[in-house]
CSV table of N, CA and C in Angstrom, one decimal:
chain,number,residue,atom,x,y,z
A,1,UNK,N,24.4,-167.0,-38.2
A,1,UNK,CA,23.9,-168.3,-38.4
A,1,UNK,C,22.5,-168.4,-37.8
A,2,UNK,N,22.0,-169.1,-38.7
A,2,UNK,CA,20.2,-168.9,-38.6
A,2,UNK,C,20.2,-170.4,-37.4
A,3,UNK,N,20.2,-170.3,-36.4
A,3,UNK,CA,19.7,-171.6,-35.8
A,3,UNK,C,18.6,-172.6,-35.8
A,4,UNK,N,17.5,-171.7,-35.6
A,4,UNK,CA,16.0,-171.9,-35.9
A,4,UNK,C,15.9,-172.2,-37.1
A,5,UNK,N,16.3,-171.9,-38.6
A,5,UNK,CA,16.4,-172.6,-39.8
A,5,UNK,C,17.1,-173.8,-40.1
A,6,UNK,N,18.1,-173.8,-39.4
A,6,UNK,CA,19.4,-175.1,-39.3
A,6,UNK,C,18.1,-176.4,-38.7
A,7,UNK,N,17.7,-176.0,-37.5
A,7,UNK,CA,16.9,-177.2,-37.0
A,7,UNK,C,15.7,-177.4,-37.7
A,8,UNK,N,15.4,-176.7,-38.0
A,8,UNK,CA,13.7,-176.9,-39.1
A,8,UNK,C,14.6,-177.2,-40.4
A,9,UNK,N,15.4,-177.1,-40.8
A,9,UNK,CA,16.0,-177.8,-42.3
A,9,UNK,C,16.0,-179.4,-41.5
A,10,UNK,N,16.5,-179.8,-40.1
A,10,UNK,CA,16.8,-180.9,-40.3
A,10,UNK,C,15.6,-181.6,-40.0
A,11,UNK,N,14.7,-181.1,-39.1
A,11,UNK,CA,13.1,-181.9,-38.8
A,11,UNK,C,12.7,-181.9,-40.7
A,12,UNK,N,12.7,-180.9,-41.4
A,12,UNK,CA,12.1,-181.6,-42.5
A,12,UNK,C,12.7,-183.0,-43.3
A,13,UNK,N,13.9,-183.2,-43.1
A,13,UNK,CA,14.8,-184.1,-43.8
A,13,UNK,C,14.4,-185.4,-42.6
A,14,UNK,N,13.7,-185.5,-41.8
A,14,UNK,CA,13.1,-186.7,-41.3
A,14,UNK,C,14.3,-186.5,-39.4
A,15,UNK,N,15.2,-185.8,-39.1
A,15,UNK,CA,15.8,-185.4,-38.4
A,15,UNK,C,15.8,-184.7,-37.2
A,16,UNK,N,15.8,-185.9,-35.9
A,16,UNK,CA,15.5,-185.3,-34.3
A,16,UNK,C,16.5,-184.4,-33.8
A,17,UNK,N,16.5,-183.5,-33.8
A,17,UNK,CA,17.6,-182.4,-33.3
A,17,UNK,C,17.3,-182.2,-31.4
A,18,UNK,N,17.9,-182.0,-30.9
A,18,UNK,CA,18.3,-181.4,-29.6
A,18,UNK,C,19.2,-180.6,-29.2
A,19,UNK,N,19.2,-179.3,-28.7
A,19,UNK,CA,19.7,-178.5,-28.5
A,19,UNK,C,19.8,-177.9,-27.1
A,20,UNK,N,20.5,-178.5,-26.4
A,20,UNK,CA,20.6,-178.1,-24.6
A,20,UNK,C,21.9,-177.2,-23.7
A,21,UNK,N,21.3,-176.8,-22.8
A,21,UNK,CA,22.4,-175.7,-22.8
A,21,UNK,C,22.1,-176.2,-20.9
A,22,UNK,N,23.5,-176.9,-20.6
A,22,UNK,CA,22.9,-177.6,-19.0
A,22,UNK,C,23.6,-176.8,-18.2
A,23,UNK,N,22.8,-176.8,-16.9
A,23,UNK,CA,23.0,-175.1,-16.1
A,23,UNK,C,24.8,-175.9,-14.8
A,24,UNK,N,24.3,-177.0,-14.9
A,24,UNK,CA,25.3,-178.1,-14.0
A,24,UNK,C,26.7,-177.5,-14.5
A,25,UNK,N,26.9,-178.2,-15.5
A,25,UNK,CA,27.8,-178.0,-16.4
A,25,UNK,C,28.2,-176.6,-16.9
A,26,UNK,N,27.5,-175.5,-16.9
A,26,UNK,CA,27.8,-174.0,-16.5
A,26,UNK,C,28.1,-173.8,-15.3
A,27,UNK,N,27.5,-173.7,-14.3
A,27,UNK,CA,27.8,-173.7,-13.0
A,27,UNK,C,29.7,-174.4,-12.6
A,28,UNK,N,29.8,-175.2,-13.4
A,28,UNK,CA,31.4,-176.0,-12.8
A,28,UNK,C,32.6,-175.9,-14.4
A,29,UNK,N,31.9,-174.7,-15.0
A,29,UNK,CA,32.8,-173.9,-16.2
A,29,UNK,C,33.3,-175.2,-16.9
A,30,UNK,N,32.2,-176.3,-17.3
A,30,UNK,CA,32.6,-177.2,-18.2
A,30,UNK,C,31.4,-176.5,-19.7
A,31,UNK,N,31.8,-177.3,-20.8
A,31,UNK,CA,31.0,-177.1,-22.2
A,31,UNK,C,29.9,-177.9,-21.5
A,32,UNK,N,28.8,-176.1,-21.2
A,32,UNK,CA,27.4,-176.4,-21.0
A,32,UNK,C,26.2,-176.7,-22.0
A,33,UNK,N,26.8,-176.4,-23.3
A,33,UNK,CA,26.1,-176.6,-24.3
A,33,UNK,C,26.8,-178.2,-25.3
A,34,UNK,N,25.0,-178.8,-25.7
A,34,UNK,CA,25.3,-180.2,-26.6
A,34,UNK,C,23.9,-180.1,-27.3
A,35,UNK,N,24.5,-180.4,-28.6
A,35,UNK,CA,24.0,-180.3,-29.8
A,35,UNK,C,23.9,-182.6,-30.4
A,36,UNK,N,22.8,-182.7,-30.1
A,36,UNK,CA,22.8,-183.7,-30.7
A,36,UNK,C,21.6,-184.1,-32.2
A,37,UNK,N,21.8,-184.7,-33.2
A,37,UNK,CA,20.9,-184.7,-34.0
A,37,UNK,C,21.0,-186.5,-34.4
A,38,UNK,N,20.1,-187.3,-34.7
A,38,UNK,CA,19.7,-188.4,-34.9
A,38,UNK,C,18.5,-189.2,-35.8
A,39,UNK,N,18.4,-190.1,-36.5
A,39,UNK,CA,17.2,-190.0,-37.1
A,39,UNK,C,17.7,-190.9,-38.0
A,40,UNK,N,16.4,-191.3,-38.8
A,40,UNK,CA,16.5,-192.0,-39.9
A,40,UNK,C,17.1,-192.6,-40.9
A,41,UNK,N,16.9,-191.0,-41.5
A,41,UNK,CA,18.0,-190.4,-42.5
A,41,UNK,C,19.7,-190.6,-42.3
A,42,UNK,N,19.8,-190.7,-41.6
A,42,UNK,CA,21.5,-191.2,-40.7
A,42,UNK,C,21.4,-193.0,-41.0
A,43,UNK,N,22.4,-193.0,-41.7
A,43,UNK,CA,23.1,-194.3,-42.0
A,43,UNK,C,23.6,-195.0,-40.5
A,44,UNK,N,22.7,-196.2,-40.9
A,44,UNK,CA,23.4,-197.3,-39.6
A,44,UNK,C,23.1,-196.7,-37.9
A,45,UNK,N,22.1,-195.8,-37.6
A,45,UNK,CA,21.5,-195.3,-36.6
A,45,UNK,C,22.4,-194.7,-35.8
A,46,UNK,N,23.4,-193.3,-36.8
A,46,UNK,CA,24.5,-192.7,-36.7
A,46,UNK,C,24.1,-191.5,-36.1
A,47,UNK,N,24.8,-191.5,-34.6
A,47,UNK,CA,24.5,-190.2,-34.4
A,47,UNK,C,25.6,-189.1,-34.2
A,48,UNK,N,24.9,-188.0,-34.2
A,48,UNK,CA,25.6,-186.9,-34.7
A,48,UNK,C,25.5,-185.8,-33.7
A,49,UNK,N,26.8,-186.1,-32.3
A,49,UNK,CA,26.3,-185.0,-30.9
A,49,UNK,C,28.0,-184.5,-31.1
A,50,UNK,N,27.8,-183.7,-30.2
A,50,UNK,CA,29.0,-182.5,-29.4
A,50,UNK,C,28.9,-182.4,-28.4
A,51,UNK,N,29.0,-182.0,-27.2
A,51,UNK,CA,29.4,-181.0,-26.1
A,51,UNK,C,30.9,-179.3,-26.5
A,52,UNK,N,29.9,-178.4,-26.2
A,52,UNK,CA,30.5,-177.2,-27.0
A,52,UNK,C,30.6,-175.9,-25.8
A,53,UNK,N,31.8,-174.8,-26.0
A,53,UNK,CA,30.9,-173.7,-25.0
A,53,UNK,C,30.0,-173.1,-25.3
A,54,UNK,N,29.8,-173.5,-27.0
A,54,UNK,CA,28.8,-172.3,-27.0
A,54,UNK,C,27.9,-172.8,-28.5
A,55,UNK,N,27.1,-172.4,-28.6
A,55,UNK,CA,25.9,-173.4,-29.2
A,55,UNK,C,27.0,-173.5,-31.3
A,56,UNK,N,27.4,-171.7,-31.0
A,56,UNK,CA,28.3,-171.6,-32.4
A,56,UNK,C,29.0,-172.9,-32.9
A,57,UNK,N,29.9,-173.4,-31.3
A,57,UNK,CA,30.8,-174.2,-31.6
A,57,UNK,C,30.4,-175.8,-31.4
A,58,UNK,N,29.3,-175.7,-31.0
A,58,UNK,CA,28.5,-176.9,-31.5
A,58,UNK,C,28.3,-177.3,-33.2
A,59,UNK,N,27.5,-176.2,-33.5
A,59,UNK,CA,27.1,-176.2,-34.7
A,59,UNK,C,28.5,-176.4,-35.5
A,60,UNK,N,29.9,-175.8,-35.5
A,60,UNK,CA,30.7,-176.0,-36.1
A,60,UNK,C,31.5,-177.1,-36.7
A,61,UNK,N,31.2,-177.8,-35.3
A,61,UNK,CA,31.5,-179.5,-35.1
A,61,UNK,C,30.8,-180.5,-36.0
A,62,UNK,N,29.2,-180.1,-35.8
A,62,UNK,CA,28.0,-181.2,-36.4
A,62,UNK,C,27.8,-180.4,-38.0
A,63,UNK,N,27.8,-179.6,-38.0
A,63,UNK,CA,27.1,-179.1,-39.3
A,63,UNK,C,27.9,-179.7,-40.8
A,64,UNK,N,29.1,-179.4,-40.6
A,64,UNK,CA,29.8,-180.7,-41.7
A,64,UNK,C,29.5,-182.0,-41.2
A,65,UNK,N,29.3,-182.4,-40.3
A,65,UNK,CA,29.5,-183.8,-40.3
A,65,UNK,C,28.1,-184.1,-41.1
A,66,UNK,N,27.1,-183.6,-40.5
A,66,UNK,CA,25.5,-183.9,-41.2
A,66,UNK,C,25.7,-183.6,-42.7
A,67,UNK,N,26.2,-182.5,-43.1
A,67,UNK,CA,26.6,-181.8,-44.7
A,67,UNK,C,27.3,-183.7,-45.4
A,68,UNK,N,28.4,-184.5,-45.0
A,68,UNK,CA,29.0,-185.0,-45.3
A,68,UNK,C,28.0,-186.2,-45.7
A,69,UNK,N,27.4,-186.5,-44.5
A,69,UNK,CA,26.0,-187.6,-44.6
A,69,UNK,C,24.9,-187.5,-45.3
A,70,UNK,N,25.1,-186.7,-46.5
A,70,UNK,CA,24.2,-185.8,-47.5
A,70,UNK,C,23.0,-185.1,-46.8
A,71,UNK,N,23.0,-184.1,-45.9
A,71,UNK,CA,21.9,-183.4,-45.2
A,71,UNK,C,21.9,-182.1,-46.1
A,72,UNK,N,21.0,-181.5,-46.1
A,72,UNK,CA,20.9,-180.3,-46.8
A,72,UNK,C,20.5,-179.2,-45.9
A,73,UNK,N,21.9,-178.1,-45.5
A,73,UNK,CA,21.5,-177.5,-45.4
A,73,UNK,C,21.8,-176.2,-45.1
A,74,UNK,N,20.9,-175.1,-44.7
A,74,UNK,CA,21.2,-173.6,-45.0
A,74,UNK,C,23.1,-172.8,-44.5
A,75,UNK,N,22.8,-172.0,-45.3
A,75,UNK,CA,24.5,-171.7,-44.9
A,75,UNK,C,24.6,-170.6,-44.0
């Protein structure tokens, strides 16, 4: 899974992505990683976050949901 394509597919579709990996939250073996994406393009100023262990299972969470919200993008 292309990450760096996933997020540049979504900045072109008008799409703020963030991608954080918090050291707190590693340090006390909770899901240090959250994937949030937000924007325009999102119906009714619908956002689209996780908290994940790992950035994979972030993406697996959001990537349909954006796909559903008609987002286009790489497989």
């Amino acid at each position: 899974m292309d990450v760096l394509a996933i997020m540049e597919a979504l900045a072109e579709q008008g799409i703020t992505v963030l991608l954080k990996a918090d050291a707190e939250r590693m340090a006390e073996q909770r899901e240090p990683w959250t994937f949030v994406a937000s924007g325009a393009p999102l119906r009714d100023d619908i956002l689209v976050r996780t908290d994940a262990a790992s950035v994979e299972q972030c993406l697996e969470v959001c990537l349909p949901r954006l796909r559903e919200l008609g987002l286009s993008l790489p497989e």
